[in-house]
Amino acid sequence: MIEKILYLKGIDPLAFYGPNNIHIETIKHNFSKIKIIARGDQIKAIGNPKEIELFEEKLIKIFAHLNKFNSMDMNTLEGLLANSLPSGSSKKEFENDILIFGNSGKPIRSRTPHQHVMVEKYKSHDLLVATGPAGSGKTYIAVSLAVRALRNKEVRRIILSRPAVESGEQLGFLPGDLKEKLDPYLQPLYDALLDMMPARKLTEYMEDNTIQIAPLAFMRGRTLENSFVILDEAQNATINQLKMFLTRMGSNSKFIVTGDITQIDLHPTSKSGLVHAHKLLRDLSGIAIIDFDKNDIIRHKLVERIVNAYEQDNNRNSDLENSKK
């Protein structure tokens, strides 16, 4: 008799145990020759060495499935236990347009032409610069690519950054420690990550620095190797800040810069680094520039209309100013 303990590291316990513990009861039924004690994130098995070895092998497959898909139904569980997935259960895994499977097994894929271009350019470029209007999916696709790279062990860590610039408001002193002060600026990145992995797993990754979220100012002096690095809201980085960020790139790293050049919150005396880089880097080998437009907007249908209205207003104002000259 031997004893083996396995842990649900980074796996949502609810997805593993199933509704009303139906999954763990099914596992126990399939391994009736050994004693299985499941509490929280700890699974203990006691029994014959050969049976324990087989049990561990099956559990590792179940863990791998949950790590990839974040969900599991009874048909899939029974297929994993029987060494063959049921027909149709994981065919989507092989669809080329699916980037990853998010929470509850939701497939996350490129949904617009420019999102697809971004995914394709990622395959052959180490630096992507994606500009475009709000709601076009620039950041979401970037984070999806980062999570996929981490899951596939293409990189060791994900680093997400934003300039800590207020959008036209003077918020003044913010209470709390450094993390609490910065969280309001970085919340959109948290939102994207929480759509792609359980909160518990994200917390675990952040605690061991597998995923780091930091303001742009904290990037100076670092060399980022074996990393997937995203700079979001880059229109609010100055020219010097963006140069500093781009020169952090180390070996085996991927960098994605995203932003909307129509929503610059910098002081009028400061020039946007994203506008500058968009022109400066366009023809450099190994760098891809993707320009999203209003046709890529996938938020509420009113967002596209709002973008159009502001665009037309800007054009009218420009024409008026030109006529006065």
XYZ file of C-alpha atoms in Angstrom:
325
model
C 0.000 0.000 0.000
C 1.260 3.468 -0.887
C -0.100 6.983 -0.551
C -0.037 9.656 -3.263
C -1.090 13.302 -2.935
C -1.868 15.470 -5.956
C -2.772 19.168 -5.883
C -5.145 21.293 -7.948
C -2.468 23.879 -8.680
C -4.094 26.801 -10.461
C -7.233 24.789 -11.307
C -10.704 25.993 -10.418
C -11.951 23.457 -7.798
C -15.551 23.870 -8.982
C -14.567 22.810 -12.511
C -12.712 19.781 -11.144
C -15.274 18.612 -8.574
C -18.256 19.391 -10.792
C -21.814 20.365 -9.787
C -22.717 18.628 -6.525
C -19.327 16.809 -6.653
C -20.453 14.702 -9.606
C -16.985 14.679 -11.212
C -15.071 13.501 -8.165
C -17.734 10.860 -7.441
C -17.323 9.580 -11.021
C -13.551 9.425 -10.563
C -13.961 7.511 -7.288
C -16.340 5.082 -8.986
C -13.763 4.427 -11.742
C -11.052 3.763 -9.145
C -13.014 1.769 -6.603
C -9.970 -0.371 -5.710
C -8.198 2.564 -4.067
C -9.247 4.985 -1.338
C -9.577 8.578 -2.588
C -9.830 11.482 -0.153
C -10.525 14.829 -1.818
C -10.478 18.020 0.247
C -10.056 21.479 -1.221
C -7.068 21.522 -3.559
C -5.632 18.244 -2.230
C -6.419 14.831 -3.712
C -5.049 11.893 -1.697
C -5.076 8.308 -2.989
C -4.179 5.195 -0.964
C -3.831 1.734 -2.453
C -1.912 -0.670 -4.664
C 1.110 0.957 -6.438
C -0.105 -0.015 -9.931
C -3.579 1.352 -9.273
C -2.106 4.550 -7.826
C 0.119 4.955 -10.884
C -2.869 4.631 -13.223
C -4.898 7.026 -11.060
C -2.110 9.631 -11.205
C -1.843 9.247 -14.977
C -5.586 9.882 -15.434
C -5.607 12.821 -13.043
C -2.714 14.468 -14.873
C -4.722 14.220 -18.118
C -7.753 15.741 -16.390
C -5.605 18.553 -14.981
C -4.137 19.228 -18.443
C -7.625 19.451 -19.939
C -8.788 21.878 -17.228
C -5.647 23.968 -17.615
C -6.379 24.353 -21.315
C -10.174 24.614 -21.422
C -11.072 25.812 -17.879
C -14.157 23.576 -17.919
C -15.165 19.932 -18.223
C -18.485 18.206 -18.776
C -19.347 14.615 -17.875
C -18.865 13.306 -21.416
C -15.357 14.738 -21.535
C -14.491 13.390 -18.077
C -15.673 9.904 -19.007
C -13.674 10.115 -22.237
C -10.513 11.101 -20.361
C -11.000 8.276 -17.891
C -11.559 5.811 -20.748
C -8.518 7.029 -22.718
C -10.620 8.414 -25.565
C -12.463 11.696 -25.771
C -16.095 11.426 -26.826
C -16.956 12.380 -30.383
C -17.015 16.118 -30.930
C -15.947 17.059 -27.405
C -12.674 18.729 -28.316
C -12.777 19.211 -32.069
C -12.673 22.960 -31.580
C -9.203 22.580 -30.145
C -7.935 22.086 -33.671
C -9.734 25.006 -35.301
C -7.116 27.435 -36.564
C -8.983 30.602 -35.610
C -9.308 29.737 -31.924
C -6.562 31.335 -29.843
C -7.382 29.848 -26.439
C -10.294 28.584 -24.404
C -11.322 30.990 -21.668
C -13.396 30.482 -18.550
C -16.145 27.885 -18.832
C -14.472 26.613 -22.001
C -15.446 29.695 -24.021
C -13.432 29.761 -27.274
C -11.601 33.035 -27.808
C -10.877 33.729 -31.459
C -10.119 36.591 -33.817
C -13.446 38.034 -34.939
C -12.584 40.810 -37.397
C -10.210 41.139 -40.374
C -7.637 43.246 -38.503
C -7.778 40.976 -35.451
C -6.976 38.095 -37.787
C -4.116 40.093 -39.344
C -2.746 40.741 -35.849
C -2.772 37.015 -35.037
C -1.058 36.173 -38.334
C 1.598 38.901 -37.987
C 2.389 37.640 -34.502
C 3.678 34.387 -36.004
C 6.483 36.082 -37.914
C 7.167 39.303 -35.967
C 8.604 39.882 -32.498
C 7.139 43.384 -32.161
C 3.589 44.386 -33.069
C 2.178 47.897 -32.915
C -1.639 47.921 -33.032
C -3.539 51.204 -33.210
C -7.248 51.801 -33.564
C -10.473 52.966 -31.931
C -11.924 51.854 -28.614
C -13.679 48.487 -28.711
C -11.773 47.066 -31.674
C -10.213 44.272 -29.620
C -6.543 45.307 -29.786
C -5.781 44.683 -26.110
C -8.023 41.628 -25.848
C -6.319 39.836 -28.741
C -2.894 40.831 -27.381
C -3.697 39.368 -23.952
C -5.143 36.225 -25.598
C -1.897 35.700 -27.516
C 0.075 36.213 -24.310
C -1.978 33.690 -22.325
C -1.670 31.163 -25.170
C 2.111 31.632 -25.280
C 2.310 31.057 -21.525
C 0.130 27.946 -21.657
C 2.221 26.546 -24.508
C 5.418 27.302 -22.548
C 6.680 29.561 -25.347
C 7.499 32.172 -22.688
C 8.100 32.028 -18.947
C 6.112 35.075 -17.952
C 3.677 37.751 -19.068
C 4.308 41.406 -18.320
C 1.467 43.876 -18.821
C 2.019 47.607 -18.588
C 0.242 50.929 -19.016
C 1.214 54.560 -18.518
C -0.334 55.863 -15.281
C -1.995 58.859 -16.941
C -5.428 60.115 -15.894
C -8.011 60.552 -18.654
C -8.608 64.276 -18.306
C -9.344 64.091 -14.584
C -7.249 65.168 -11.604
C -7.741 62.321 -9.145
C -5.147 63.608 -6.684
C -3.989 61.433 -3.813
C -5.105 57.817 -3.917
C -5.129 55.834 -0.645
C -3.522 52.432 -0.087
C -0.264 50.721 -0.930
C 1.446 50.878 -4.330
C -0.646 48.051 -5.820
C -3.904 49.680 -4.673
C -2.837 53.022 -6.147
C -2.040 51.455 -9.526
C -4.969 49.028 -9.839
C -7.438 51.635 -11.238
C -5.096 52.280 -14.179
C -4.552 48.573 -14.843
C -8.115 47.291 -14.357
C -8.803 46.715 -18.101
C -5.863 44.281 -18.176
C -7.204 42.439 -15.124
C -10.612 42.224 -16.824
C -9.120 40.601 -19.932
C -7.097 38.100 -17.880
C -10.092 37.162 -15.730
C -12.004 36.347 -18.905
C -9.310 33.830 -19.845
C -8.431 32.096 -16.574
C -10.010 31.484 -13.157
C -9.412 34.185 -10.546
C -7.597 31.673 -8.349
C -5.157 30.804 -11.122
C -4.528 34.469 -11.919
C -3.806 35.161 -8.241
C -1.363 32.265 -8.154
C 0.433 33.494 -11.284
C 0.677 37.015 -9.894
C 1.981 35.818 -6.533
C 4.867 33.925 -8.148
C 5.476 36.715 -10.728
C 4.562 34.522 -13.704
C 2.188 37.379 -14.579
C 3.350 40.868 -13.704
C 1.289 44.028 -14.068
C 3.275 47.218 -13.721
C 3.170 50.890 -14.726
C 5.380 51.971 -17.587
C 7.618 54.025 -15.278
C 8.768 50.820 -13.557
C 10.224 49.350 -16.755
C 13.413 51.414 -16.811
C 16.601 49.383 -16.344
C 14.999 45.988 -16.954
C 15.940 43.442 -19.635
C 12.898 41.319 -20.400
C 13.889 37.860 -21.629
C 11.642 34.835 -22.271
C 8.688 37.172 -21.786
C 5.505 38.266 -23.508
C 5.233 41.999 -22.874
C 2.226 44.203 -23.652
C 2.093 47.986 -23.391
C -1.528 49.124 -23.440
C -2.807 52.718 -23.888
C 0.555 53.561 -25.457
C -0.820 56.819 -26.882
C -0.232 58.203 -23.383
C 3.473 57.330 -23.376
C 5.891 60.083 -24.342
C 8.483 59.543 -27.080
C 11.234 58.911 -24.524
C 9.040 56.553 -22.484
C 8.140 54.447 -25.506
C 11.770 54.318 -26.632
C 12.720 53.174 -23.122
C 10.018 50.484 -23.206
C 10.929 49.103 -26.630
C 14.610 48.858 -25.717
C 13.755 46.510 -22.810
C 13.329 43.644 -25.289
C 15.531 40.653 -24.496
C 16.060 37.269 -26.132
C 13.033 35.057 -26.846
C 10.576 37.858 -26.105
C 7.470 39.140 -27.842
C 6.337 42.761 -27.502
C 2.912 44.168 -28.407
C 2.112 47.886 -28.192
C -1.545 48.962 -28.397
C -3.276 52.313 -28.291
C -5.770 54.753 -29.763
C -4.162 57.906 -31.150
C -7.517 59.730 -31.040
C -7.622 59.492 -27.225
C -4.366 61.073 -26.063
C -4.463 62.298 -22.450
C -0.926 63.719 -22.311
C -0.300 67.375 -21.562
C -0.417 69.417 -24.803
C 3.323 70.116 -24.502
C 4.135 66.380 -24.599
C 4.154 64.452 -27.868
C 2.666 60.967 -28.024
C 5.283 58.238 -28.365
C 2.780 56.026 -30.165
C 2.147 58.599 -32.921
C 5.903 59.019 -33.321
C 6.652 55.261 -33.313
C 3.816 54.550 -35.739
C 5.673 56.573 -38.390
C 9.244 55.817 -37.332
C 9.049 52.015 -37.085
C 6.698 51.222 -39.958
C 9.362 50.069 -42.425
C 11.684 48.243 -40.012
C 12.114 44.496 -40.523
C 10.662 42.334 -37.755
C 8.084 44.964 -36.743
C 4.442 44.823 -37.847
C 2.074 47.801 -37.730
C -1.644 46.940 -37.650
C -4.153 49.774 -38.045
C -7.566 48.785 -36.711
C -10.552 50.872 -37.798
C -14.204 51.425 -36.902
C -15.195 48.261 -38.778
C -13.360 46.230 -36.117
C -15.440 47.571 -33.230
C -17.133 44.663 -31.476
C -18.583 46.374 -28.404
C -22.133 47.678 -28.225
C -23.378 48.837 -31.634
C -23.577 52.408 -30.312
C -19.791 52.524 -29.861
C -19.257 52.519 -33.632
C -21.816 55.313 -34.035
C -20.114 57.340 -31.294
C -16.702 56.895 -32.940
C -18.188 58.002 -36.268
C -19.763 61.093 -34.701
C -16.493 62.224 -33.113
C -14.596 61.481 -36.317
C -16.970 63.641 -38.360
C -16.772 66.407 -35.750
C -12.963 66.385 -35.891
C -13.078 66.563 -39.692
C -15.461 69.551 -39.575
C -13.241 71.357 -37.070
C -10.155 70.686 -39.186
C -11.870 72.024 -42.305
C -12.967 75.126 -40.371
C -9.440 75.810 -39.090
C -7.985 75.345 -42.575
C -10.484 77.795 -44.047
C -9.401 80.477 -41.556
C -5.754 80.221 -42.573
